[in-house]
PDB file of C-alpha atoms in Angstrom:
ATOM      1  CA  MET E 195     -38.349  12.064 -66.043  1.00 57.00           C
ATOM      2  CA  GLU E 196     -36.384  14.790 -65.870  1.00 72.00           C
ATOM      3  CA  SER E 197     -37.488  18.424 -67.231  1.00 87.00           C
ATOM      4  CA  PHE E 198     -37.073  20.374 -70.958  1.00 84.00           C
ATOM      5  CA  GLY E 199     -34.514  22.268 -68.989  1.00 89.00           C
ATOM      6  CA  THR E 200     -32.647  19.821 -67.637  1.00 92.00           C
ATOM      7  CA  ASN E 201     -32.562  17.259 -70.369  1.00 94.00           C
ATOM      8  CA  ALA E 202     -32.158  21.145 -72.762  1.00 96.00           C
ATOM      9  CA  ALA E 203     -28.884  21.378 -70.090  1.00 96.00           C
ATOM     10  CA  LEU E 204     -27.858  17.659 -70.386  1.00 97.00           C
ATOM     11  CA  ILE E 205     -28.382  17.793 -73.607  1.00 98.00           C
ATOM     12  CA  THR E 206     -26.569  20.923 -74.951  1.00 98.00           C
ATOM     13  CA  ALA E 207     -23.543  19.855 -72.424  1.00 98.00           C
ATOM     14  CA  VAL E 208     -23.579  16.470 -75.118  1.00 98.00           C
ATOM     15  CA  LEU E 209     -23.110  18.675 -77.884  1.00 98.00           C
ATOM     16  CA  MET E 210     -20.680  21.219 -77.156  1.00 98.00           C
ATOM     17  CA  ASN E 211     -18.806  17.848 -76.464  1.00 98.00           C
ATOM     18  CA  TYR E 212     -19.415  16.848 -79.670  1.00 98.00           C
ATOM     19  CA  PHE E 213     -18.544  20.300 -81.329  1.00 98.00           C
ATOM     20  CA  ASN E 214     -15.072  20.298 -79.466  1.00 98.00           C
ATOM     21  CA  GLY E 215     -14.336  17.275 -80.141  1.00 98.00           C
ATOM     22  CA  ILE E 216     -14.290  18.186 -83.974  1.00 97.00           C
ATOM     23  CA  TYR E 217     -13.298  21.391 -83.820  1.00 97.00           C
ATOM     24  CA  ASN E 218      -9.492  19.662 -81.556  1.00 97.00           C
ATOM     25  CA  GLY E 219      -9.611  16.099 -82.809  1.00 97.00           C
ATOM     26  CA  ASP E 220     -10.256  14.890 -79.762  1.00 97.00           C
ATOM     27  CA  VAL E 221     -11.418  11.544 -80.249  1.00 97.00           C
ATOM     28  CA  PRO E 222     -11.949  10.547 -76.500  1.00 98.00           C
ATOM     29  CA  LEU E 223     -13.840  13.574 -75.893  1.00 98.00           C
ATOM     30  CA  LEU E 224     -16.115  12.712 -78.920  1.00 97.00           C
ATOM     31  CA  GLN E 225     -15.812   9.174 -78.610  1.00 97.00           C
ATOM     32  CA  SER E 226     -17.176   9.850 -74.809  1.00 98.00           C
ATOM     33  CA  VAL E 227     -20.608  11.381 -76.757  1.00 98.00           C
ATOM     34  CA  PHE E 228     -21.644   8.642 -79.404  1.00 98.00           C
ATOM     35  CA  HIS E 229     -23.581   5.483 -78.041  1.00 98.00           C
ATOM     36  CA  PRO E 230     -21.124   2.378 -79.442  1.00 97.00           C
ATOM     37  CA  GLN E 231     -23.725   1.188 -81.579  1.00 97.00           C
ATOM     38  CA  ALA E 232     -24.451   3.691 -83.847  1.00 97.00           C
ATOM     39  CA  ILE E 233     -24.554   5.013 -87.103  1.00 97.00           C
ATOM     40  CA  ILE E 234     -23.345   7.996 -89.264  1.00 97.00           C
ATOM     41  CA  GLY E 235     -25.007   8.641 -92.270  1.00 97.00           C
ATOM     42  CA  PHE E 236     -23.531  11.172 -94.646  1.00 95.00           C
ATOM     43  CA  ASP E 237     -24.781  12.889 -97.835  1.00 94.00           C
ATOM     44  CA  LEU E 238     -21.862  14.290 -99.487  1.00 86.00           C
ATOM     45  CA  ASN E 239     -22.730  15.256-103.026  1.00 84.00           C
ATOM     46  CA  GLY E 240     -25.592  13.370-103.795  1.00 88.00           C
ATOM     47  CA  GLU E 241     -23.828  10.371-102.644  1.00 92.00           C
ATOM     48  CA  THR E 242     -25.422   7.937 -99.723  1.00 96.00           C
ATOM     49  CA  HIS E 243     -21.862   7.173 -97.392  1.00 95.00           C
ATOM     50  CA  PHE E 244     -22.749   4.794 -93.696  1.00 97.00           C
ATOM     51  CA  LYS E 245     -20.539   4.326 -91.415  1.00 96.00           C
ATOM     52  CA  THR E 246     -19.759   2.751 -88.043  1.00 97.00           C
ATOM     53  CA  VAL E 247     -18.985   5.461 -84.920  1.00 96.00           C
ATOM     54  CA  ASN E 248     -15.102   3.626 -84.616  1.00 96.00           C
ATOM     55  CA  GLN E 249     -14.757   4.348 -88.524  1.00 96.00           C
ATOM     56  CA  TYR E 250     -15.838   7.740 -88.214  1.00 96.00           C
ATOM     57  CA  LEU E 251     -13.822   8.412 -85.913  1.00 97.00           C
ATOM     58  CA  GLU E 252     -10.901   6.649 -87.042  1.00 96.00           C
ATOM     59  CA  GLY E 253     -11.142   9.324 -89.627  1.00 94.00           C
ATOM     60  CA  VAL E 254     -10.972  11.720 -87.100  1.00 95.00           C
ATOM     61  CA  LYS E 255      -7.336  11.021 -85.963  1.00 96.00           C
ATOM     62  CA  ASN E 256      -6.217  10.640 -88.544  1.00 96.00           C
ATOM     63  CA  ARG E 257      -7.149  13.984 -90.279  1.00 94.00           C
ATOM     64  CA  LYS E 258      -5.567  17.428 -88.700  1.00 95.00           C
ATOM     65  CA  SER E 259      -8.169  18.739 -86.753  1.00 96.00           C
ATOM     66  CA  PRO E 260      -9.970  22.571 -87.170  1.00 96.00           C
ATOM     67  CA  LYS E 261      -7.990  23.290 -84.695  1.00 97.00           C
ATOM     68  CA  GLU E 262      -4.541  22.966 -85.558  1.00 96.00           C
ATOM     69  CA  LEU E 263      -5.969  24.305 -89.049  1.00 95.00           C
ATOM     70  CA  GLY E 264      -6.147  27.628 -87.632  1.00 95.00           C
ATOM     71  CA  GLU E 265     -10.162  27.694 -87.920  1.00 96.00           C
ATOM     72  CA  GLU E 266     -12.532  29.464 -86.059  1.00 95.00           C
ATOM     73  CA  PHE E 267     -14.601  28.010 -83.986  1.00 97.00           C
ATOM     74  CA  LYS E 268     -18.254  29.147 -85.228  1.00 97.00           C
ATOM     75  CA  MET E 269     -19.943  25.168 -84.269  1.00 98.00           C
ATOM     76  CA  LYS E 270     -23.391  26.208 -83.163  1.00 98.00           C
ATOM     77  CA  ILE E 271     -26.905  24.947 -81.790  1.00 98.00           C
ATOM     78  CA  LEU E 272     -29.815  25.253 -84.090  1.00 98.00           C
ATOM     79  CA  SER E 273     -32.342  23.308 -82.828  1.00 98.00           C
ATOM     80  CA  LEU E 274     -33.158  21.065 -80.284  1.00 98.00           C
ATOM     81  CA  GLU E 275     -36.191  18.549 -79.790  1.00 97.00           C
ATOM     82  CA  ILE E 276     -36.844  17.116 -77.152  1.00 97.00           C
ATOM     83  CA  ILE E 277     -39.960  14.417 -76.530  1.00 95.00           C
ATOM     84  CA  ASN E 278     -38.991  11.808 -72.892  1.00 94.00           C
ATOM     85  CA  ASN E 279     -35.888   9.879 -73.324  1.00 95.00           C
ATOM     86  CA  THR E 280     -35.619  10.719 -76.709  1.00 97.00           C
ATOM     87  CA  ALA E 281     -34.094  14.310 -78.613  1.00 98.00           C
ATOM     88  CA  VAL E 282     -33.358  15.746 -82.108  1.00 98.00           C
ATOM     89  CA  ALA E 283     -30.687  18.397 -82.836  1.00 98.00           C
ATOM     90  CA  LYS E 284     -29.957  20.736 -85.604  1.00 98.00           C
ATOM     91  CA  VAL E 285     -26.344  21.985 -85.243  1.00 98.00           C
ATOM     92  CA  GLN E 286     -23.951  23.276 -87.838  1.00 98.00           C
ATOM     93  CA  VAL E 287     -20.537  22.703 -88.284  1.00 97.00           C
ATOM     94  CA  PRO E 288     -18.677  24.929 -89.982  1.00 96.00           C
ATOM     95  CA  ILE E 289     -15.361  23.047 -90.732  1.00 95.00           C
ATOM     96  CA  PHE E 290     -12.521  22.466 -93.244  1.00 92.00           C
ATOM     97  CA  GLU E 291     -13.823  25.265 -95.926  1.00 89.00           C
ATOM     98  CA  PHE E 292     -17.167  23.171 -96.221  1.00 91.00           C
ATOM     99  CA  ASP E 293     -20.551  24.134 -94.210  1.00 94.00           C
ATOM    100  CA  TYR E 294     -22.000  20.813 -92.747  1.00 95.00           C
ATOM    101  CA  TYR E 295     -25.214  20.714 -91.255  1.00 97.00           C
ATOM    102  CA  ASP E 296     -25.608  17.603 -89.028  1.00 98.00           C
ATOM    103  CA  LEU E 297     -29.153  16.300 -87.412  1.00 98.00           C
ATOM    104  CA  LEU E 298     -28.302  13.943 -84.149  1.00 98.00           C
ATOM    105  CA  SER E 299     -30.520  12.038 -82.457  1.00 98.00           C
ATOM    106  CA  LEU E 300     -29.745  11.238 -78.691  1.00 98.00           C
ATOM    107  CA  ILE E 301     -30.974   9.040 -76.715  1.00 98.00           C
ATOM    108  CA  VAL E 302     -30.989   8.180 -72.548  1.00 97.00           C
ATOM    109  CA  VAL E 303     -28.376   5.320 -71.929  1.00 97.00           C
ATOM    110  CA  ASP E 304     -27.982   3.845 -68.529  1.00 95.00           C
ATOM    111  CA  GLY E 305     -29.091   7.567 -67.238  1.00 94.00           C
ATOM    112  CA  LYS E 306     -27.092   9.410 -69.718  1.00 96.00           C
ATOM    113  CA  TRP E 307     -27.370  11.498 -72.541  1.00 98.00           C
ATOM    114  CA  VAL E 308     -25.771  10.478 -76.162  1.00 98.00           C
ATOM    115  CA  ILE E 309     -25.338  10.646 -80.007  1.00 98.00           C
ATOM    116  CA  SER E 310     -27.545   7.305 -81.157  1.00 98.00           C
ATOM    117  CA  ASN E 311     -27.017   8.361 -84.984  1.00 97.00           C
ATOM    118  CA  LYS E 312     -25.690  11.519 -86.734  1.00 98.00           C
ATOM    119  CA  LEU E 313     -26.424  12.139 -90.549  1.00 97.00           C
ATOM    120  CA  ALA E 314     -25.107  15.070 -92.540  1.00 96.00           C
ATOM    121  CA  THR E 315     -25.062  16.390 -95.305  1.00 96.00           C
ATOM    122  CA  LYS E 316     -22.724  19.519 -97.157  1.00 92.00           C
ATOM    123  CA  VAL E 317     -24.348  22.738 -98.500  1.00 89.00           C
ATOM    124  CA  ASN E 318     -21.118  24.459-100.118  1.00 78.00           C
TER     125      ASN E 318
END
């Protein structure tokens, strides 16, 4: 088992790829951080929605990216908890005039940290 510091650095790299994939609309980069069986759950305006990772990526592919729209990059990691080969990251993703908060579950698969679950909510 890797040290906390090593795992935190590896997870931070995954989260930065997640942020950059969203910001740039880079679907292959974004796909690289998710496990193929990941589930995405959204709480949007009190309504619950679920998507497969492929459905989520298709949505990213078919929209203009925050970068294309000239938005400032403001995404950040708010907290990270690591227990053995699992982790939970709370991140802030302010895009498209909304302030999203994501809870990302991560797990080690074949020696690599990947996002296994995403829960997202919009606070404005």
